[in-house]
XYZ file of C-alpha atoms in Angstrom:
574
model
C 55.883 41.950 -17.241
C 52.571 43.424 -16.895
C 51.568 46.862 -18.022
C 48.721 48.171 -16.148
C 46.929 51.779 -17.057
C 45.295 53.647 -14.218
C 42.471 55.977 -14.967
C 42.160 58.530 -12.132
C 39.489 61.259 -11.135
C 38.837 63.245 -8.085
C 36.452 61.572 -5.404
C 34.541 65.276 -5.368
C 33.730 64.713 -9.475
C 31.771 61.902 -9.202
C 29.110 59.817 -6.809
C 27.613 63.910 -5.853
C 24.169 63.061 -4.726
C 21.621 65.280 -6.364
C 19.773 67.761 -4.314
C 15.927 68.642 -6.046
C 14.314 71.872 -4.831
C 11.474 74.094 -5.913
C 12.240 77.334 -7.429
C 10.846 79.964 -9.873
C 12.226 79.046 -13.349
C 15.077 81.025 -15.362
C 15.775 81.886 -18.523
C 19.541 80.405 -19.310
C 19.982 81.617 -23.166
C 18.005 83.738 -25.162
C 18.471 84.071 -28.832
C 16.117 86.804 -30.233
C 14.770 86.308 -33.876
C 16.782 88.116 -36.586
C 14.633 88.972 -40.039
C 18.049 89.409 -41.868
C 18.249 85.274 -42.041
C 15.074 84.662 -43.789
C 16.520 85.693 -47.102
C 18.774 82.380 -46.931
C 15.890 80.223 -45.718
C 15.353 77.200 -48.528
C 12.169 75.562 -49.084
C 12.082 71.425 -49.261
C 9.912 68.469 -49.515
C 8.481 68.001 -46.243
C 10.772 65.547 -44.227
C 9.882 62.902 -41.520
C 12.800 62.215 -39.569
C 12.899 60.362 -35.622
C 14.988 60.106 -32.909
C 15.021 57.688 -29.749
C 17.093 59.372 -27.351
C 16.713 55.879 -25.165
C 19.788 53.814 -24.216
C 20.426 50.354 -26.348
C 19.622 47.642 -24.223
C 20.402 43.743 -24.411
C 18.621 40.257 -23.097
C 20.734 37.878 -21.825
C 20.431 34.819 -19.729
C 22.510 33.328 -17.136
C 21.864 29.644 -15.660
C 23.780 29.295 -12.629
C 25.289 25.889 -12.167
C 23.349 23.634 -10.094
C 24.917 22.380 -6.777
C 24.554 18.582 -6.015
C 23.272 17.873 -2.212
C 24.479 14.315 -1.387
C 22.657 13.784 1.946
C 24.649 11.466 4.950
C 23.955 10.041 8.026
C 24.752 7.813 11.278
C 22.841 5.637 12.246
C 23.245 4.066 15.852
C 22.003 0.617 16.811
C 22.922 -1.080 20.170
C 26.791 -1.304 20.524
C 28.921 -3.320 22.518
C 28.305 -7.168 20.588
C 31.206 -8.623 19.218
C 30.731 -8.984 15.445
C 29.785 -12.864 15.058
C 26.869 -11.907 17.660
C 23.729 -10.876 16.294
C 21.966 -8.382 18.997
C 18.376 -9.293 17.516
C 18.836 -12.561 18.172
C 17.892 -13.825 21.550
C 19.880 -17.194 21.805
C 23.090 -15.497 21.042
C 22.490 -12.858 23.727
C 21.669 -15.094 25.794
C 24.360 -17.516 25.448
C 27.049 -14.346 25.005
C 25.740 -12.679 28.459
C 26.599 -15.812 30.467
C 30.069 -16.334 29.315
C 30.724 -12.596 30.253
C 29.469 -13.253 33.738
C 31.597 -15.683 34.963
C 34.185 -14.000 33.563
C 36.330 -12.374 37.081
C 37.264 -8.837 36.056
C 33.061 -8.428 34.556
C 31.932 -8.518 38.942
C 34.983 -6.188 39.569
C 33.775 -3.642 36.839
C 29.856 -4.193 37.592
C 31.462 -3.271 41.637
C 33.118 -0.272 40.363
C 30.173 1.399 38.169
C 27.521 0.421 40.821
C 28.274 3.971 42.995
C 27.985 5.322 40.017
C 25.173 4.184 38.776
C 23.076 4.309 42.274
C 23.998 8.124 42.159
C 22.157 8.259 38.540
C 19.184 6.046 39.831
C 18.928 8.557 42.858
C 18.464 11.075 40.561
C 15.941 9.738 38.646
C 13.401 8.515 41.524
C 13.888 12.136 42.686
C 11.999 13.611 39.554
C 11.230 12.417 35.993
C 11.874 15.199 33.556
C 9.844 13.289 31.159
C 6.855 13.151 33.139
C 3.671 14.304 30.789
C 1.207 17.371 33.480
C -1.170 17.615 30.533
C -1.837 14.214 28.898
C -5.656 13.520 29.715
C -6.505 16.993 27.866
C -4.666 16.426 24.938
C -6.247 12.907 24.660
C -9.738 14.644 24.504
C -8.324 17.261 21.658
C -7.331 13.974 19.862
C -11.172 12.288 20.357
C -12.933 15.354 18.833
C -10.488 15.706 15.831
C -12.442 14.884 12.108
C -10.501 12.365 10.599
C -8.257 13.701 7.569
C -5.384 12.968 5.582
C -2.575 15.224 4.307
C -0.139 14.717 1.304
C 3.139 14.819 2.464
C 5.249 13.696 -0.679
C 4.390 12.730 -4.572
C 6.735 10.024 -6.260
C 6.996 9.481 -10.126
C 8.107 6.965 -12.005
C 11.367 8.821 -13.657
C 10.562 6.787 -16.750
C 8.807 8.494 -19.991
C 6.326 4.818 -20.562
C 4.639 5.036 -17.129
C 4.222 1.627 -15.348
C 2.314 0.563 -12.409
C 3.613 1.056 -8.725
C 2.766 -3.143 -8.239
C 4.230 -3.301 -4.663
C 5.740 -0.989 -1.834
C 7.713 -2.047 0.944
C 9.059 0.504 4.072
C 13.057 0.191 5.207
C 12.531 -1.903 8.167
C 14.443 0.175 10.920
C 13.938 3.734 9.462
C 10.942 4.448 7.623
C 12.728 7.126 5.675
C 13.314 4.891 2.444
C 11.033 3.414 0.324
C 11.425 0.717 -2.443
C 9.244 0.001 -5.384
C 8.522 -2.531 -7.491
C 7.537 -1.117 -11.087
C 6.061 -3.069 -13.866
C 3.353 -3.327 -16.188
C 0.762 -6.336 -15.586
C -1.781 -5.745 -18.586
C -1.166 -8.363 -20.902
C 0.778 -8.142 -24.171
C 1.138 -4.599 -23.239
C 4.961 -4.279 -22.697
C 6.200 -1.420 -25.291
C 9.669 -2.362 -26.763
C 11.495 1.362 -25.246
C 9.780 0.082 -21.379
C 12.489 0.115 -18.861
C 12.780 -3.058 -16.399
C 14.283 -0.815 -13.291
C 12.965 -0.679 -9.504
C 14.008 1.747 -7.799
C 14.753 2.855 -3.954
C 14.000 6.012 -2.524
C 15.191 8.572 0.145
C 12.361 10.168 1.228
C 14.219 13.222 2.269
C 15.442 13.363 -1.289
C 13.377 12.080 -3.779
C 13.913 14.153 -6.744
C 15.928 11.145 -8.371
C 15.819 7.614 -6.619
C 18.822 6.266 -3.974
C 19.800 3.034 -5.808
C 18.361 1.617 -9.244
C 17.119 -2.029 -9.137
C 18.103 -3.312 -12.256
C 16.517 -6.821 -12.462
C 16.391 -9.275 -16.088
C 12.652 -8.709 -16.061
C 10.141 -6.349 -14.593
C 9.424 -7.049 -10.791
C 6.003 -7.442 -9.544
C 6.745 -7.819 -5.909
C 9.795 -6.653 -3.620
C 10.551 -7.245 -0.093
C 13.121 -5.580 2.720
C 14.504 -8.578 5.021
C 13.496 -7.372 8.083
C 16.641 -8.895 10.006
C 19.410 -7.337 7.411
C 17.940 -3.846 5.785
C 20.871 -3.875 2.928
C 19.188 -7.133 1.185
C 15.946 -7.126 -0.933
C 14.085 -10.191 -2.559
C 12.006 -9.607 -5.997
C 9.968 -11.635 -7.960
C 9.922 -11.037 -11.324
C 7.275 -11.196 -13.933
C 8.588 -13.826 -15.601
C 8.691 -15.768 -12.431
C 12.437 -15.853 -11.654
C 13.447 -14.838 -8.212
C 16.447 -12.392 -7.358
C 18.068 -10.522 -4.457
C 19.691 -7.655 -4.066
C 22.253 -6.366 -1.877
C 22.080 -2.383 -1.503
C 25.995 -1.766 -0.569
C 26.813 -4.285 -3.766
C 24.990 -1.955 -6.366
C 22.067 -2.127 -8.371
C 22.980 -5.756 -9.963
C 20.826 -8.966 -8.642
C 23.196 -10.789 -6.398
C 21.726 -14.055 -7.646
C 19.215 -14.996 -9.598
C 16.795 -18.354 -9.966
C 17.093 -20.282 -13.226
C 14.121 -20.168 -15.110
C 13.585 -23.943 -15.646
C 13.108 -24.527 -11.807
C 11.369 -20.973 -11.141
C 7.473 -19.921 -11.278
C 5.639 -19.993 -14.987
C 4.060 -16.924 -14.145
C 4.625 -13.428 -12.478
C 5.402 -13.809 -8.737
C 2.946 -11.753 -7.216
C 4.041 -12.944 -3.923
C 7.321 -12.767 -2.060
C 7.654 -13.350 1.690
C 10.795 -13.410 4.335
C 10.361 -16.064 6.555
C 11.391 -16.377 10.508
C 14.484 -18.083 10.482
C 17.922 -18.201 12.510
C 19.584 -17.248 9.061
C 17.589 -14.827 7.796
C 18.130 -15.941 4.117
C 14.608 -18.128 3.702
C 11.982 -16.692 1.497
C 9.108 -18.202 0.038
C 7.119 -16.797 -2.848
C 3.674 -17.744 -4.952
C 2.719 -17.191 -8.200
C -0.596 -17.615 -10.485
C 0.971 -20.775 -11.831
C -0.212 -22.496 -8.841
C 2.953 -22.897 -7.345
C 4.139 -21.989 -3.806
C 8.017 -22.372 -3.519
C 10.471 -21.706 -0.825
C 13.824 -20.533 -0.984
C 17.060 -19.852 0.505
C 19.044 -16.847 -1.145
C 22.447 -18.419 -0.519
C 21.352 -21.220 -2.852
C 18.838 -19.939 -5.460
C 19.757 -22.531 -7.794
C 16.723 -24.756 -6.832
C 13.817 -23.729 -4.183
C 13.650 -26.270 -1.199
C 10.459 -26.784 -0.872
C 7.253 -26.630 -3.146
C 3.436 -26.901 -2.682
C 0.671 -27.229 -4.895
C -2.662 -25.047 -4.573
C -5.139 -28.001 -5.588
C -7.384 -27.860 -2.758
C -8.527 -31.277 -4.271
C -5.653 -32.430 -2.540
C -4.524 -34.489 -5.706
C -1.174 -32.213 -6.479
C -2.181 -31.608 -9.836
C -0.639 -28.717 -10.979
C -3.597 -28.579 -13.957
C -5.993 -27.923 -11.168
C -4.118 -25.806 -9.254
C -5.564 -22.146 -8.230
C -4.032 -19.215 -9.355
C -1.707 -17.645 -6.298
C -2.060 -14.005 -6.537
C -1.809 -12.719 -3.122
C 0.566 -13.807 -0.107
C 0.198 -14.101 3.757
C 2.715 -14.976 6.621
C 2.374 -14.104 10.271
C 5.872 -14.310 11.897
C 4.113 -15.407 15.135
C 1.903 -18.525 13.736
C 5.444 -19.655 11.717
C 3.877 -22.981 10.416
C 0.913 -21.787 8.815
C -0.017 -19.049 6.209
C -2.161 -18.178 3.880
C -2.813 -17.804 -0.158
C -5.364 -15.634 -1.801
C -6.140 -17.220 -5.622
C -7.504 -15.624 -8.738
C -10.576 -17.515 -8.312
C -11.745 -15.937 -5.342
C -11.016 -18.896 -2.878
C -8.619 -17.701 0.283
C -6.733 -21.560 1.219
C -5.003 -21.748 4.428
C -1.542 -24.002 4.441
C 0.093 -25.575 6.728
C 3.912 -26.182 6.125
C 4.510 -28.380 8.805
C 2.484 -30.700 7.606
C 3.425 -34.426 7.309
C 2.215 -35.182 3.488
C 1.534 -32.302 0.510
C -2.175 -32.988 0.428
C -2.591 -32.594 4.543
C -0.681 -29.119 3.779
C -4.119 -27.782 2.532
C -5.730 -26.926 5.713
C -8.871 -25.378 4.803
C -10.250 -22.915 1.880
C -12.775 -19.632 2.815
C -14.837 -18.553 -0.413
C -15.764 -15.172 -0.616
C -15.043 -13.033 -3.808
C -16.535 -13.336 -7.155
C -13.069 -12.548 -8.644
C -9.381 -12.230 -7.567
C -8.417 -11.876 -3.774
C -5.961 -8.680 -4.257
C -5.299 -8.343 -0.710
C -5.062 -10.659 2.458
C -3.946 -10.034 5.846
C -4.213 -11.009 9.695
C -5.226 -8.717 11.701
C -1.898 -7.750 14.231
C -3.957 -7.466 17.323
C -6.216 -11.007 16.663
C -4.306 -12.867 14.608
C -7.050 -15.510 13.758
C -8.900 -12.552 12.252
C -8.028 -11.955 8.565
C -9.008 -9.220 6.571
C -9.432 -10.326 2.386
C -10.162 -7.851 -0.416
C -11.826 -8.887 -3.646
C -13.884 -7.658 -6.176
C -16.043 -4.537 -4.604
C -15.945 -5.819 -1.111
C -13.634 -5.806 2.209
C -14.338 -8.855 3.841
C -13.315 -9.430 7.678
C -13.020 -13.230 8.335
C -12.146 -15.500 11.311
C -10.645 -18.852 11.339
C -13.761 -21.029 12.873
C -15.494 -19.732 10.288
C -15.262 -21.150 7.015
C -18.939 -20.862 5.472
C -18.651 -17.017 5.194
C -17.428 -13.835 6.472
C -17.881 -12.467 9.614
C -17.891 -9.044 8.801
C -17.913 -6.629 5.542
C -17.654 -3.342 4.243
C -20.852 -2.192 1.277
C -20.668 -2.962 -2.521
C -18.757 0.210 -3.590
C -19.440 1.144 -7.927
C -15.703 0.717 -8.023
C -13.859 -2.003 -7.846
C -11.123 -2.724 -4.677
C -7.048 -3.444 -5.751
C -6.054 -3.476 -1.976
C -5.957 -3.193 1.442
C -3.848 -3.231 5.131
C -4.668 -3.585 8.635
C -3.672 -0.262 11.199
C -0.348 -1.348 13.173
C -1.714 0.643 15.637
C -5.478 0.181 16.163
C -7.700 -3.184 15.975
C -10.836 -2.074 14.035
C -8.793 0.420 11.502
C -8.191 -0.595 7.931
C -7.690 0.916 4.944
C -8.573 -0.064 0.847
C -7.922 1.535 -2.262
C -10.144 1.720 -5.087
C -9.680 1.452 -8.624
C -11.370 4.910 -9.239
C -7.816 6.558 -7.499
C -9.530 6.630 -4.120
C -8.278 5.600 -0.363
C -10.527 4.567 2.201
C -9.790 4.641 6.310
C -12.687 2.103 7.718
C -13.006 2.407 11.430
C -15.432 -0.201 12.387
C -15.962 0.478 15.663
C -17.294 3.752 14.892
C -19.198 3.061 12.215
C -19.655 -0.181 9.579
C -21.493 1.789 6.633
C -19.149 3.996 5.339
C -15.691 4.672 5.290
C -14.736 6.853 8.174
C -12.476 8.785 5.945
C -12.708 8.822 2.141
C -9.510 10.705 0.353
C -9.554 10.992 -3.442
C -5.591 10.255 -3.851
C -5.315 10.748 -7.965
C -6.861 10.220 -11.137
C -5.778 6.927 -12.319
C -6.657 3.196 -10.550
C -4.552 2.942 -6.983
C -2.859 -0.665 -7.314
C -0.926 -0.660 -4.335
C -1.055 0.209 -0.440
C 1.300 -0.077 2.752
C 1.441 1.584 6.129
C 4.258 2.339 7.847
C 4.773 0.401 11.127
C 3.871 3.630 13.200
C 0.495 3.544 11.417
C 0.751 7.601 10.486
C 1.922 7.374 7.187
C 0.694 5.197 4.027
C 2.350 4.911 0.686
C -0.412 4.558 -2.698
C 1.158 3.311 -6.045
C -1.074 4.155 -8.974
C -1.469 2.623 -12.360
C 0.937 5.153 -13.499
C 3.838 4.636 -11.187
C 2.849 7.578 -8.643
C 3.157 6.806 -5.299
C 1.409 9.051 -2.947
C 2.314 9.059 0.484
C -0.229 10.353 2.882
C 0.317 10.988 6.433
C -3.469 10.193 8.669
C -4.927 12.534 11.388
C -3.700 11.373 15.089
C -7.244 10.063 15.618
C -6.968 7.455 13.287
C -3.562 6.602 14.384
C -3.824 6.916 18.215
C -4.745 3.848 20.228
C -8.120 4.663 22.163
C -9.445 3.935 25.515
C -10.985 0.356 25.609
C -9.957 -0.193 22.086
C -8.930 -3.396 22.183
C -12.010 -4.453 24.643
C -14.270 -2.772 22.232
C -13.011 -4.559 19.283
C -12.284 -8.180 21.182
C -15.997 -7.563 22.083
C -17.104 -6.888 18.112
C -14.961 -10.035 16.310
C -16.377 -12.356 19.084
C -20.136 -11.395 18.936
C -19.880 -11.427 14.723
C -18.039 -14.691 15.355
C -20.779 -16.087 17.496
C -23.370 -14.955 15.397
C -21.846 -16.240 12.184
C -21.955 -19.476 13.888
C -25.544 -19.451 14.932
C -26.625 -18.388 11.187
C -24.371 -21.502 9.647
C -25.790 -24.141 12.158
C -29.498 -22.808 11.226
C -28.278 -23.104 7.927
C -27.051 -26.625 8.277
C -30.634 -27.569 9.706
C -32.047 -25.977 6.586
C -30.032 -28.099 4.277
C -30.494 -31.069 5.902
C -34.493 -30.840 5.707
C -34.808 -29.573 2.443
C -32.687 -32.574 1.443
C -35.084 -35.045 3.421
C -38.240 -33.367 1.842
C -36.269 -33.541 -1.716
C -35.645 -37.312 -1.271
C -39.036 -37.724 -0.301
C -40.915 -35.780 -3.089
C -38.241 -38.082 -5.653
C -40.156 -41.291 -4.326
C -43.186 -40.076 -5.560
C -42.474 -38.569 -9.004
C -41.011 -41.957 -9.262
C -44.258 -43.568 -8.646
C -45.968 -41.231 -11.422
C -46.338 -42.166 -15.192
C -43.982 -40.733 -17.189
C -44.854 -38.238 -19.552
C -44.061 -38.324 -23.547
C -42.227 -34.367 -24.608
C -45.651 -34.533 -27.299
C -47.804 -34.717 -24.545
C -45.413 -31.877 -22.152
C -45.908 -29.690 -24.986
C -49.600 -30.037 -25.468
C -50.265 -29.648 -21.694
C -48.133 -26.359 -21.596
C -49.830 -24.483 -24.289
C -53.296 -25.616 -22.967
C -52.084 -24.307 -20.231
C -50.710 -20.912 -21.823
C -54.075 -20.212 -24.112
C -55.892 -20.919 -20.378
C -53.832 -17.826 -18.947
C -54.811 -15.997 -22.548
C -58.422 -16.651 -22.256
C -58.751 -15.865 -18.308
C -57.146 -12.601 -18.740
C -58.974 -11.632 -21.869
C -62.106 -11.962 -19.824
C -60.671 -10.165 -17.230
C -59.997 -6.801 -19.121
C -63.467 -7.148 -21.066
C -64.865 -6.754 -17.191
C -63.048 -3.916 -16.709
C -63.812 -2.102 -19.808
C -68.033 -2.870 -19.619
C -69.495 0.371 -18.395
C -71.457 -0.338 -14.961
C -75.150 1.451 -15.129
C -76.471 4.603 -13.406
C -79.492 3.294 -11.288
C -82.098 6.308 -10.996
C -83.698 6.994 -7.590
């Protein structure tokens, strides 16, 4: 039983609004002075007494709890395959469409839709609600735009020891997630409390990450397949390989033993074209370029040796520390190497020594970043030391192109997806540079000062608006670029066919002058030998008296000289 008290007043004794006027004041009370009291009146120590005729009032603080926002979504693809047929694979398609088609009830149904579908097709030919009235004007708004760059989202490594964003890589089919590869590369530097994790992120969230990557050591390179989105491969700094399947957790599915892995961090990792879409292939500065299947990481299934003496040595083997495959040249790809040297493989190849195609030397240190160019691919792009080099296959004696000695050295570079003559390098000063070399070669055509720590890492987005910058200390800037730069021009391609082929044909003018050179200076060298041989030769006594007769001659002749100089000339009088 509850006992409940009521308290009750009348609605007219409280909530009366007050009503303020002006008006003459009163006198309420008046108490005249009586004389009579001041007989009782006693004296006292003077008193200091206060009074605070304010209301008590009390702090307090109230944290509301926080509500957790789980985003979720649909995504779509093309319906309508049976589940054993992949839709992105041609063959299947292929073979799947013709079995329909003979099949009787598919020409009654295509019969039955057909009215249907001429009515739709009828509607469409009579106007295109799509159609653009004002395209040609905002093509020239485009044209006169400045080129710029705006920040569009800062990611932090949630980890206390900051380590460096090493590699980026986009979700292949929406660009809305974004994994990274964390780990520290100075040597010896690894602090005991430094956490291994990669991590995943949702761009539309990225206060904490989607999934943790929780690999056995610290990965230097990470990979989406680009046929199956839920799998990842990493390679790991100390040269193990793993893979990861997102809806499995953040575990390694599998990873390679260490006695038949790299000896040093992968700093490469590839997906290859293949009907599977499990074959990888990764390099390392061991020397070691090894291919791999993730259903069987137990051993890779191929391996090459980078000694471009063609001897297999692994003692002479160059340093791996950049990757490059072009899905539509399958066979062949490329290596950049810690010594500068870019060497051009060919897998195909019948013998391990024929493998080594051909070797480009360009940088006076470590090729950070290689890549064909999407539009040409026998155009390659390398970046080394302060340079951007721009490079084409016929060429092998040097570049055909390249960008000015900058006071900071480069850590890497991409081409545009979207235009031929864009590309873009980071600095090791925390700056990104947008070259368009059609407009101009000098200077960058947009120079953005991203943060205050080294960049290490770059990648563009397959749209070519947006670009992702890892930093030394695991930031990763993502930067969305001014339509201009990401907009395919008029006569682009023309243009820039036109540029590659005229540096080409020059660069090949310049190394067949040089060749003519060489071979001269080599018959005047042999020449000139025949005839030192027929001179006596000369004792080091008599080398050394010759030279300093020849030094105190210098002395003497220059002594003179100044004594000249210093003799005052006379005044002749007229």
């Amino acid at each position: 039983m509850e006992i409940i008290y009521v308290y009750t007043r009348k609605r007219s004794e409280f909530g009366r609004p007050c009503s303020f006027s002006d008006r003459p004041a009163e006198v309420n009370v008046d108490i005249p002075p009586d004389p009579s009291m001041a007989s009782s009146f006693i004296l006292r120590n003077p008193v200091d007494s206060h009074v605070q005729h304010t209301s008590d009032m009390s702090e307090h603080e109230v944290n509301t709890e926080r509500a957790e926002v789980e985003s979720r979504g649909v995504n779509h693809v093309e319906g309508g395959w049976p589940k054993d047929i992949n839709p992105q694979e041609v063959e299947q398609t292929i073979r799947f469409r013709k079995k329909v088609e003979k099949d009787e009830n598919y020409i009654n149904t295509i019969v039955h839709l057909g009215t249907l579908m001429e009515h739709c097709v009828k509607q469409n030919n009579a106007i295109n609600i799509y159609e653009e009235y004002f395209e040609e004007e905002e093509m020239v708004e485009v044209e006169d735009e400045p080129p710029s760059a705006k920040t569009i989202n800062v990611i932090r490594d949630p980890n206390v020891t900051k380590r460096t964003a090493t590699h980026l890589s986009w979700h292949p089919d929406t660009c809305k997630k974004l994994a990274v590869a964390y780990s520290s590369l100075e040597f010896q530097q690894n602090m005991k409390n430094m956490s291994f994790d990669s991590y995943i992120w949702d761009l539309e969230n990225p206060n904490k990450p989607e999934l943790v990557l929780r690999p056995s050591s610290p990965l230097v390179s990470l990979e989406y397949n680009p046929k199956d989105s839920h799998v990842l491969v990493g390679g790991c700094y100390n040269g193990q390989m793993a893979y990861w399947d997102t809806r499995k957790g953040g575990l390694p599915v599998e990873v390679s033993a260490v006695e038949v892995s790299h000896r040093d961090p992968v700093y490469g990792a590839i997906w290859l074209q293949s009907k599977t879409g499990t074959e990888c292939f990764s390099a390392s500065t061991d020397g070691q370029v090894l291919w791999w299947d993730i259903r069987k990481l137990s051993e890779p299934t191929e391996m090459l040796v980078l000694d471009i003496t063609r001897k297999g040595l692994l003692e002479n083997a160059l340093g791996a520390v950049t990757l490059e495959f072009e899905p539509t040249m399958p066979t062949k790809f490329m290596v950049g190497t810690e010594q500068g040297i870019v060497i051009a493989c060919n897998r195909k190849a019948k013998t391990p020594p024929e493998k080594i195609t051909s070797t480009y030397s360009g940088h006076h240190g470590p090729v950070y970043a290689l890549a064909r160019n999407p539009f040409y691919p026998k155009i390659f792009m390398t970046v080394g030391d302060w340079t951007a080099r721009i490079w084409s296959e016929e060429i092998k004696e040097s570049s055909i192109m390249w960008t000015k000695y900058h006071l900071s050295y480069l850590t890497d570079g991409c081409w545009s997806t979207v235009r031929p003559a864009v590309f873009f390098t980071t600095r090791s000063d925390g700056t990104l540079d947008v070259w368009d070399f059609l407009f101009k070669q000098n200077d960058p055509s947009l120079s953005l000062k991203v943060c205050d720590e080294p960049l290490s890492s770059l990648r563009l987005q397959d749209n070519g608006c947006v670009v992702g910058c890892g930093s030394k200390l695991g930031t990763v800037t993502l930067l969305e670029i001014s339509s201009g730069l990401c907009t395919l021009q008029r006569n682009e391609k023309m243009l820039a066919t036109a540029m590659f082929e005229r540096e080409t044909k020059r660069e090949k003018i310049l190394e067949a002058r040089h060749r003519e050179m060489r071979l001269k200076e080599r018959a005047r060298s042999e020449g000139q030998e025949s005839e030192v041989e027929e001179r006596p030769v000369e004792s080091p006594q008599e080398v050394l008296d010759r030279a300093r007769k020849e030094f105190f001659e210098v002395i003497e002749a220059e002594l003179q000289r100044q004594a000249r100089a210093e003799t005052p000339t006379p005044a002749w009088q007229g």
